[in-house]
Amino acid sequence: MKKIFILAAAALMGFVSCADSKQSMTVTVTNPLALERTDEMVEVPMGDVVAKLKLADTAQIVVLGEDGQQVPYQVTYDEKVVFPATVKANGTATYTIQSGTPDPYNVVACGRYYSERLDDVAWENDLGGYRAYGPALQKRGERGFGYDLFTKYNTTEPILESLYAEELDKEKRAKIAELKKTDPKAAAELQNAISYHIDHGYGMDCYAVGPTLGCGTAALMAGDTIIYPYCYRTQEILDNGPLRFTVKLEFNPLTVRGDSNVVETRVITLDAGSYLNKAVISYTNLKEAMPVTTGLVLREPDGKVVADAANGYITYVDPTTDRSGGNGKIFVGAAFPAQVKEAKVVLFEEKEKKERGGADGHVLTISEYEPGSEYTYYWGSAWDKAAIKTVDAWNAYMAEYAQKVRTPLTVAY
């Protein structure tokens, strides 16, 4: 299990002033909703912490809960102290930040760039994993437009590194190639033993993406036509745990209304304890406002769907790549902090269904994107072999999540 000590960002930022280890800063977190908020990440600018505590450049800090016990935290790439807060419905909670030596704690949210697997960028937290496809996959001609996901259960520790290591093991793959010539059954058994498409007790890849929006990808629209993004062209991991993973992806230029130089940038963040990623999307060189959609691919035309524009969320129950039910069901969804114009199911005509790898359609939200702005939403998944067992439980989670992103916790100090 990975462990990490968090140094105060002051040591990295080079702030020098008079140190006083007894200085403390009280942070009051207020919950305006009639819903309990449990381990929800809050942010305090590191610059304010440094100023209030008069930190020396070698100082360390700790975050303490109301019981005086240390709370895990992380200093992010954009110089914020983030930590999980628990606040009762319509209540407040206080936390203290002061000089001190932080305890070690587990890395929960993390990921990396897998150049060895066709340039995947893959990441995870304690509840699930995700990936975005890269230029090597696109160069090979595969059409993977949307986000993929990895299910996870029976552990809160990172699993993607081991899943990829087994899937890509060169010696075992060479052995499989040899066995196919002499013993196809043994070859198949070894293939299954290393494949991340098989559940070995911690999770798996049993979600189909193909040339669709997958698990909540955004795209511009020309009328009713989705302008599908392809694989990213550059990636930069900005945060890599223990509590937050952040990656910045930039895409190849799109042709939009005759302009061939519209560039999409995504900043994706996954926090510990959340089923959903945050995505902040922007488009440069776009000359006029356009519709923007977020979609979940449908693999059953009459599947269980919620498309609630008024309350700001969409959901779908995915049958997984094993239609027999052996892999269970995957719950997918997206939530929106700003009002969306429309949420609906759009089914493909037969021709497009073939072009989309046999997918039946999407459940979509439609919003308006203004040039120079940012489009922010949340997307993710759960698995019925893990904590959320039913579609009703997933829909309740998503409805509450949408309320929370529309009415965030407030932080004062």
Short mmCIF file of C-alpha atoms in Angstrom, two decimals:
data_model
loop_
_atom_site.label_atom_id
_atom_site.label_comp_id
_atom_site.label_asym_id
_atom_site.label_seq_id
_atom_site.Cartn_x
_atom_site.Cartn_y
_atom_site.Cartn_z
CA MET A 1 0.00 0.00 0.00
CA LYS A 2 1.34 3.35 -1.00
CA LYS A 3 1.92 5.92 1.76
CA ILE A 4 2.76 9.56 1.43
CA PHE A 5 3.79 12.46 3.65
CA ILE A 6 2.43 15.81 2.58
CA LEU A 7 4.80 18.74 2.92
CA ALA A 8 3.36 22.20 3.23
CA ALA A 9 3.19 23.95 -0.10
CA ALA A 10 5.09 26.79 1.51
CA ALA A 11 8.22 24.70 1.23
CA LEU A 12 7.63 24.47 -2.49
CA MET A 13 6.58 28.07 -2.99
CA GLY A 14 9.48 29.59 -1.12
CA PHE A 15 7.54 31.81 1.23
CA VAL A 16 9.83 33.19 3.95
CA SER A 17 8.51 34.91 7.04
CA CYS A 18 8.55 34.62 10.82
CA ALA A 19 7.54 31.12 11.92
CA ASP A 20 5.23 30.54 14.83
CA SER A 21 4.34 26.90 15.38
CA LYS A 22 1.48 27.89 17.69
CA GLN A 23 -0.38 29.85 15.01
CA SER A 24 -3.61 28.21 13.85
CA MET A 25 -6.35 28.90 11.36
CA THR A 26 -9.99 27.91 11.89
CA VAL A 27 -11.91 26.86 8.78
CA THR A 28 -15.70 26.78 9.03
CA VAL A 29 -17.51 24.62 6.47
CA THR A 30 -21.24 25.26 6.06
CA ASN A 31 -23.75 22.96 4.41
CA PRO A 32 -26.82 24.82 3.08
CA LEU A 33 -28.64 21.63 2.05
CA ALA A 34 -30.91 19.34 4.05
CA LEU A 35 -28.57 16.49 3.12
CA GLU A 36 -25.61 15.25 5.12
CA ARG A 37 -22.33 15.79 3.27
CA THR A 38 -19.80 13.04 4.02
CA ASP A 39 -16.09 13.30 3.12
CA GLU A 40 -16.77 15.94 0.49
CA MET A 41 -13.62 17.70 -0.69
CA VAL A 42 -13.25 21.37 0.23
CA GLU A 43 -10.53 23.81 -0.79
CA VAL A 44 -8.57 26.55 0.97
CA PRO A 45 -6.01 28.63 -0.99
CA MET A 46 -2.50 27.77 0.17
CA GLY A 47 -1.53 31.43 -0.06
CA ASP A 48 -4.11 32.28 2.60
CA VAL A 49 -2.80 29.49 4.83
CA VAL A 50 0.77 30.75 4.49
CA ALA A 51 -0.28 34.32 5.25
CA LYS A 52 -2.46 33.51 8.26
CA LEU A 53 0.00 31.09 9.84
CA LYS A 54 3.05 33.22 9.00
CA LEU A 55 4.77 30.09 7.79
CA ALA A 56 8.50 29.77 7.33
CA ASP A 57 9.70 28.24 4.09
CA THR A 58 10.55 24.96 5.86
CA ALA A 59 7.26 24.65 7.77
CA GLN A 60 4.83 21.76 7.54
CA ILE A 61 1.11 21.92 8.25
CA VAL A 62 -1.60 19.62 9.55
CA VAL A 63 -5.39 19.72 9.22
CA LEU A 64 -7.33 18.76 12.34
CA GLY A 65 -10.98 17.80 12.72
CA GLU A 66 -13.22 18.86 15.58
CA ASP A 67 -11.99 15.85 17.56
CA GLY A 68 -8.40 17.06 17.25
CA GLN A 69 -7.41 14.17 14.99
CA GLN A 70 -5.50 14.74 11.76
CA VAL A 71 -7.46 14.82 8.51
CA PRO A 72 -5.74 13.79 5.26
CA TYR A 73 -5.05 16.63 2.86
CA GLN A 74 -3.27 17.45 -0.37
CA VAL A 75 -1.76 20.59 -1.84
CA THR A 76 -2.84 20.72 -5.48
CA TYR A 77 -1.14 21.99 -8.63
CA ASP A 78 -3.18 25.19 -8.42
CA GLU A 79 -1.98 25.83 -4.84
CA LYS A 80 -5.04 24.78 -2.87
CA VAL A 81 -5.19 22.75 0.33
CA VAL A 82 -7.93 20.15 -0.25
CA PHE A 83 -9.31 17.89 2.46
CA PRO A 84 -12.49 15.84 3.03
CA ALA A 85 -15.13 17.52 5.18
CA THR A 86 -18.18 15.93 6.79
CA VAL A 87 -21.03 18.31 7.61
CA LYS A 88 -24.51 17.52 8.91
CA ALA A 89 -27.61 18.60 7.02
CA ASN A 90 -28.04 22.39 7.32
CA GLY A 91 -25.05 22.35 9.66
CA THR A 92 -21.50 23.55 10.05
CA ALA A 93 -18.21 21.86 10.88
CA THR A 94 -14.93 23.43 11.90
CA TYR A 95 -11.43 22.35 10.97
CA THR A 96 -8.10 23.70 12.15
CA ILE A 97 -4.99 24.21 10.04
CA GLN A 98 -1.75 24.72 11.92
CA SER A 99 1.94 23.99 11.82
CA GLY A 100 2.82 20.38 12.50
CA THR A 101 4.07 17.09 11.14
CA PRO A 102 1.46 15.30 9.04
CA ASP A 103 0.78 11.61 9.57
CA PRO A 104 1.38 9.26 6.65
CA TYR A 105 -1.73 8.13 4.80
CA ASN A 106 -2.72 6.09 1.81
CA VAL A 107 -2.69 7.19 -1.80
CA VAL A 108 -6.30 6.88 -2.93
CA ALA A 109 -6.63 8.88 -6.16
CA CYS A 110 -3.86 8.37 -8.70
CA GLY A 111 -3.06 7.46 -12.29
CA ARG A 112 -0.50 7.60 -15.04
CA TYR A 113 0.21 7.75 -18.74
CA TYR A 114 0.54 4.22 -20.15
CA SER A 115 2.64 4.70 -23.26
CA GLU A 116 3.02 0.92 -23.39
CA ARG A 117 -0.77 0.51 -23.87
CA LEU A 118 -1.33 2.73 -26.91
CA ASP A 119 -0.97 5.97 -24.90
CA ASP A 120 -3.82 5.36 -22.46
CA VAL A 121 -4.18 7.83 -19.62
CA ALA A 122 -5.79 5.83 -16.82
CA TRP A 123 -6.69 6.88 -13.29
CA GLU A 124 -8.69 5.70 -10.29
CA ASN A 125 -9.80 6.31 -6.73
CA ASP A 126 -11.15 4.00 -4.06
CA LEU A 127 -14.41 3.45 -5.96
CA GLY A 128 -13.53 3.01 -9.63
CA GLY A 129 -11.18 3.67 -12.53
CA TYR A 130 -11.29 5.45 -15.89
CA ARG A 131 -9.24 6.00 -19.02
CA ALA A 132 -8.98 8.29 -22.01
CA TYR A 133 -7.54 6.99 -25.27
CA GLY A 134 -4.43 8.49 -26.83
CA PRO A 135 -2.70 9.18 -30.14
CA ALA A 136 -1.20 5.70 -30.60
CA LEU A 137 -4.69 4.19 -30.60
CA GLN A 138 -5.89 6.78 -33.10
CA LYS A 139 -2.85 6.21 -35.32
CA ARG A 140 -3.73 2.53 -35.43
CA GLY A 141 -7.15 3.45 -36.78
CA GLU A 142 -9.25 2.38 -33.79
CA ARG A 143 -12.25 4.58 -33.10
CA GLY A 144 -12.40 5.13 -29.35
CA PHE A 145 -14.06 8.49 -28.86
CA GLY A 146 -15.43 8.36 -25.32
CA TYR A 147 -14.26 7.66 -21.79
CA ASP A 148 -13.77 4.04 -20.75
CA LEU A 149 -14.13 2.76 -17.19
CA PHE A 150 -12.81 0.04 -14.90
CA THR A 151 -15.06 -1.47 -12.25
CA LYS A 152 -13.63 -1.96 -8.77
CA TYR A 153 -14.58 -3.80 -5.57
CA ASN A 154 -13.12 -5.68 -2.58
CA THR A 155 -10.38 -3.08 -2.17
CA THR A 156 -9.83 0.65 -1.81
CA GLU A 157 -6.19 0.40 -2.89
CA PRO A 158 -4.99 1.27 -6.41
CA ILE A 159 -5.40 -1.65 -8.83
CA LEU A 160 -4.79 -0.24 -12.31
CA GLU A 161 -1.02 -0.59 -12.18
CA SER A 162 -1.30 -4.32 -11.52
CA LEU A 163 -4.11 -4.78 -14.06
CA TYR A 164 -2.05 -3.14 -16.80
CA ALA A 165 1.11 -5.02 -15.77
CA GLU A 166 -0.61 -8.37 -16.15
CA GLU A 167 -2.45 -7.43 -19.36
CA LEU A 168 0.78 -6.25 -21.00
CA ASP A 169 3.23 -8.85 -19.62
CA LYS A 170 5.53 -9.53 -22.58
CA GLU A 171 6.74 -12.94 -21.43
CA LYS A 172 3.21 -14.22 -20.82
CA ARG A 173 2.01 -12.83 -24.12
CA ALA A 174 4.88 -14.57 -25.90
CA LYS A 175 3.92 -17.79 -24.10
CA ILE A 176 0.31 -17.38 -25.24
CA ALA A 177 1.46 -16.95 -28.85
CA GLU A 178 3.49 -20.19 -28.61
CA LEU A 179 0.69 -22.13 -26.92
CA LYS A 180 -1.78 -21.16 -29.64
CA LYS A 181 0.26 -23.29 -32.03
CA THR A 182 0.23 -26.42 -29.85
CA ASP A 183 -2.38 -26.09 -27.10
CA PRO A 184 -5.16 -23.57 -27.82
CA LYS A 185 -6.98 -24.42 -24.60
CA ALA A 186 -3.92 -23.67 -22.45
CA ALA A 187 -3.37 -20.48 -24.46
CA ALA A 188 -6.94 -19.37 -23.74
CA GLU A 189 -6.56 -20.16 -20.04
CA LEU A 190 -3.37 -18.11 -19.76
CA GLN A 191 -4.97 -15.29 -21.75
CA ASN A 192 -7.89 -15.22 -19.32
CA ALA A 193 -5.50 -15.32 -16.36
CA ILE A 194 -3.78 -12.08 -17.36
CA SER A 195 -6.68 -10.23 -19.00
CA TYR A 196 -8.20 -7.16 -17.34
CA HIS A 197 -11.40 -8.06 -19.18
CA ILE A 198 -11.76 -10.88 -16.64
CA ASP A 199 -12.64 -10.23 -12.99
CA HIS A 200 -9.86 -11.62 -10.78
CA GLY A 201 -11.47 -10.42 -7.57
CA TYR A 202 -10.83 -6.65 -7.60
CA GLY A 203 -12.50 -5.32 -10.75
CA MET A 204 -12.24 -5.36 -14.51
CA ASP A 205 -12.83 -3.64 -17.85
CA CYS A 206 -16.26 -4.82 -18.96
CA TYR A 207 -17.53 -1.56 -20.49
CA ALA A 208 -17.83 -1.00 -24.25
CA VAL A 209 -16.99 2.44 -25.69
CA GLY A 210 -16.20 2.30 -29.40
CA PRO A 211 -17.05 5.28 -31.66
CA THR A 212 -19.49 6.78 -29.12
CA LEU A 213 -19.42 9.24 -26.21
CA GLY A 214 -18.90 6.34 -23.81
CA CYS A 215 -19.18 7.17 -20.12
CA GLY A 216 -20.03 10.87 -20.21
CA THR A 217 -17.85 12.54 -22.86
CA ALA A 218 -18.74 16.07 -24.03
CA ALA A 219 -18.88 17.23 -27.65
CA LEU A 220 -19.97 20.21 -29.69
CA MET A 221 -23.01 19.84 -31.91
CA ALA A 222 -23.82 21.20 -35.36
CA GLY A 223 -27.60 21.19 -35.30
CA ASP A 224 -28.51 17.66 -34.22
CA THR A 225 -25.17 16.22 -35.32
CA ILE A 226 -22.53 15.39 -32.71
CA ILE A 227 -19.01 16.50 -33.65
CA TYR A 228 -17.23 13.54 -32.10
CA PRO A 229 -13.84 14.23 -30.54
CA TYR A 230 -11.13 11.69 -31.27
CA CYS A 231 -8.27 10.68 -28.98
CA TYR A 232 -6.30 13.33 -27.11
CA ARG A 233 -3.04 14.59 -28.65
CA THR A 234 -1.21 15.76 -25.49
CA GLN A 235 -1.57 14.91 -21.82
CA GLU A 236 -0.23 16.43 -18.62
CA ILE A 237 -0.87 14.94 -15.19
CA LEU A 238 -1.23 17.87 -12.79
CA ASP A 239 -2.15 16.12 -9.51
CA ASN A 240 -1.37 12.54 -8.60
CA GLY A 241 -2.71 11.84 -5.14
CA PRO A 242 -3.14 11.07 -2.44
CA LEU A 243 -6.65 12.56 -2.49
CA ARG A 244 -6.98 14.12 -5.94
CA PHE A 245 -5.95 13.15 -9.46
CA THR A 246 -6.01 15.81 -12.18
CA VAL A 247 -5.08 15.50 -15.83
CA LYS A 248 -5.12 18.05 -18.63
CA LEU A 249 -5.87 16.72 -22.11
CA GLU A 250 -5.61 18.68 -25.33
CA PHE A 251 -7.16 17.41 -28.55
CA ASN A 252 -6.41 17.70 -32.24
CA PRO A 253 -8.14 20.59 -34.02
CA LEU A 254 -11.77 20.03 -34.98
CA THR A 255 -13.51 21.34 -38.07
CA VAL A 256 -16.49 23.33 -36.84
CA ARG A 257 -18.68 25.28 -39.27
CA GLY A 258 -15.85 25.47 -41.77
CA ASP A 259 -13.20 26.45 -39.21
CA SER A 260 -10.59 23.67 -38.96
CA ASN A 261 -8.69 25.03 -35.96
CA VAL A 262 -11.05 24.61 -32.99
CA VAL A 263 -9.03 23.01 -30.18
CA GLU A 264 -10.65 21.33 -27.19
CA THR A 265 -8.97 21.23 -23.78
CA ARG A 266 -10.23 19.14 -20.87
CA VAL A 267 -9.16 19.27 -17.24
CA ILE A 268 -10.45 16.15 -15.48
CA THR A 269 -10.34 15.75 -11.70
CA LEU A 270 -11.19 12.69 -9.60
CA ASP A 271 -11.30 12.99 -5.81
CA ALA A 272 -11.16 10.24 -3.22
CA GLY A 273 -14.60 9.02 -2.18
CA SER A 274 -16.48 10.24 -5.27
CA TYR A 275 -18.14 8.16 -7.97
CA LEU A 276 -17.91 11.11 -10.35
CA ASN A 277 -15.10 12.97 -12.09
CA LYS A 278 -15.21 16.72 -12.61
CA ALA A 279 -14.61 17.86 -16.19
CA VAL A 280 -13.88 21.43 -17.24
CA ILE A 281 -14.07 21.82 -21.03
CA SER A 282 -12.99 24.76 -23.16
CA TYR A 283 -12.71 25.36 -26.90
CA THR A 284 -10.24 27.84 -28.37
CA ASN A 285 -10.73 29.56 -31.74
CA LEU A 286 -14.49 28.97 -31.67
CA LYS A 287 -16.09 32.03 -33.24
CA GLU A 288 -19.73 31.72 -32.19
CA ALA A 289 -21.93 30.06 -29.60
CA MET A 290 -22.80 26.42 -30.24
CA PRO A 291 -24.71 23.63 -28.54
CA VAL A 292 -22.59 21.31 -26.40
CA THR A 293 -23.72 17.87 -25.35
CA THR A 294 -22.73 15.31 -22.73
CA GLY A 295 -23.63 11.72 -23.54
CA LEU A 296 -23.86 8.22 -22.12
CA VAL A 297 -23.82 5.45 -24.69
CA LEU A 298 -26.89 3.17 -24.68
CA ARG A 299 -26.41 -0.54 -25.26
CA GLU A 300 -30.10 -1.43 -24.89
CA PRO A 301 -32.73 0.68 -26.67
CA ASP A 302 -35.26 0.13 -23.86
CA GLY A 303 -32.73 0.28 -21.03
CA LYS A 304 -33.32 2.03 -17.73
CA VAL A 305 -32.65 5.74 -18.25
CA VAL A 306 -33.18 8.96 -16.33
CA ALA A 307 -32.96 12.21 -18.31
CA ASP A 308 -33.84 14.97 -15.83
CA ALA A 309 -32.96 18.38 -17.23
CA ALA A 310 -34.70 20.32 -14.45
CA ASN A 311 -32.75 18.61 -11.67
CA GLY A 312 -29.52 18.40 -13.65
CA TYR A 313 -28.61 14.75 -14.09
CA ILE A 314 -28.79 11.78 -16.44
CA THR A 315 -28.27 8.07 -15.72
CA TYR A 316 -28.23 4.73 -17.48
CA VAL A 317 -27.85 1.08 -16.46
CA ASP A 318 -25.27 -0.51 -18.76
CA PRO A 319 -25.51 -4.29 -19.41
CA THR A 320 -21.67 -4.64 -19.63
CA THR A 321 -19.88 -6.56 -22.36
CA ASP A 322 -21.23 -9.86 -20.94
CA ARG A 323 -24.93 -9.75 -21.76
CA SER A 324 -25.49 -12.97 -19.79
CA GLY A 325 -25.29 -10.97 -16.59
CA GLY A 326 -22.13 -12.57 -15.27
CA ASN A 327 -20.40 -9.21 -15.03
CA GLY A 328 -23.33 -7.58 -13.29
CA LYS A 329 -24.58 -4.12 -14.21
CA ILE A 330 -22.71 -0.83 -14.49
CA PHE A 331 -24.46 2.36 -13.43
CA VAL A 332 -23.30 5.45 -15.36
CA GLY A 333 -24.31 9.06 -14.98
CA ALA A 334 -23.56 12.75 -15.32
CA ALA A 335 -24.53 15.76 -13.18
CA PHE A 336 -24.54 19.45 -14.07
CA PRO A 337 -23.95 22.49 -11.83
CA ALA A 338 -25.56 24.84 -14.39
CA GLN A 339 -29.03 24.53 -15.86
CA VAL A 340 -29.16 22.40 -19.00
CA LYS A 341 -31.57 23.19 -21.82
CA GLU A 342 -32.63 19.64 -22.57
CA ALA A 343 -32.06 16.02 -21.57
CA LYS A 344 -33.26 13.23 -23.82
CA VAL A 345 -32.67 9.79 -25.33
CA VAL A 346 -31.58 9.76 -28.97
CA LEU A 347 -31.62 6.38 -30.70
CA PHE A 348 -29.54 5.68 -33.80
CA GLU A 349 -30.98 4.80 -37.18
CA GLU A 350 -29.84 1.39 -38.40
CA LYS A 351 -27.04 2.80 -40.55
CA GLU A 352 -25.58 4.88 -37.74
CA LYS A 353 -25.99 2.01 -35.32
CA LYS A 354 -23.57 0.02 -37.48
CA GLU A 355 -21.20 2.99 -37.64
CA ARG A 356 -21.28 3.22 -33.84
CA GLY A 357 -20.22 -0.36 -33.26
CA GLY A 358 -23.71 -1.66 -32.62
CA ALA A 359 -24.60 0.88 -29.92
CA ASP A 360 -28.28 1.80 -29.77
CA GLY A 361 -27.93 5.52 -29.06
CA HIS A 362 -27.15 8.01 -26.30
CA VAL A 363 -28.86 9.70 -23.42
CA LEU A 364 -27.84 13.32 -23.93
CA THR A 365 -27.98 16.70 -22.27
CA ILE A 366 -27.87 19.82 -24.42
CA SER A 367 -26.40 23.12 -23.21
CA GLU A 368 -25.04 26.24 -24.91
CA TYR A 369 -21.32 26.90 -25.10
CA GLU A 370 -20.16 30.51 -25.41
CA PRO A 371 -16.71 31.17 -26.93
CA GLY A 372 -14.12 31.87 -24.25
CA SER A 373 -16.12 30.21 -21.48
CA GLU A 374 -15.77 26.89 -19.64
CA TYR A 375 -18.29 24.05 -19.63
CA THR A 376 -18.20 22.17 -16.32
CA TYR A 377 -19.97 18.94 -15.43
CA TYR A 378 -19.44 15.68 -13.52
CA TRP A 379 -19.46 12.14 -14.89
CA GLY A 380 -18.76 8.64 -13.62
CA SER A 381 -19.99 5.20 -12.68
CA ALA A 382 -20.65 2.52 -10.08
CA TRP A 383 -20.92 -1.29 -10.20
CA ASP A 384 -23.63 -3.43 -8.67
CA LYS A 385 -21.02 -5.89 -7.36
CA ALA A 386 -19.67 -3.10 -5.12
CA ALA A 387 -21.45 -0.75 -2.72
CA ILE A 388 -24.33 0.57 -4.87
CA LYS A 389 -26.50 -2.45 -5.63
CA THR A 390 -29.64 -1.11 -7.31
CA VAL A 391 -30.67 1.38 -9.95
CA ASP A 392 -32.81 3.18 -7.36
CA ALA A 393 -29.78 3.65 -5.12
CA TRP A 394 -27.73 4.96 -8.06
CA ASN A 395 -30.44 7.38 -9.15
CA ALA A 396 -30.76 8.65 -5.58
CA TYR A 397 -26.98 9.18 -5.42
CA MET A 398 -27.03 11.08 -8.71
CA ALA A 399 -30.01 13.24 -7.72
CA GLU A 400 -28.27 14.19 -4.47
CA TYR A 401 -24.95 14.75 -6.25
CA ALA A 402 -26.64 17.17 -8.65
CA GLN A 403 -28.05 19.08 -5.68
CA LYS A 404 -24.60 19.23 -4.10
CA VAL A 405 -22.81 20.60 -7.16
CA ARG A 406 -25.55 23.20 -7.56
CA THR A 407 -25.36 24.12 -3.87
CA PRO A 408 -21.72 23.61 -2.85
CA LEU A 409 -20.34 23.68 0.68
CA THR A 410 -19.15 27.15 1.68
CA VAL A 411 -15.80 27.71 3.34
CA ALA A 412 -14.95 30.64 5.64
CA TYR A 413 -11.86 31.40 7.74
#
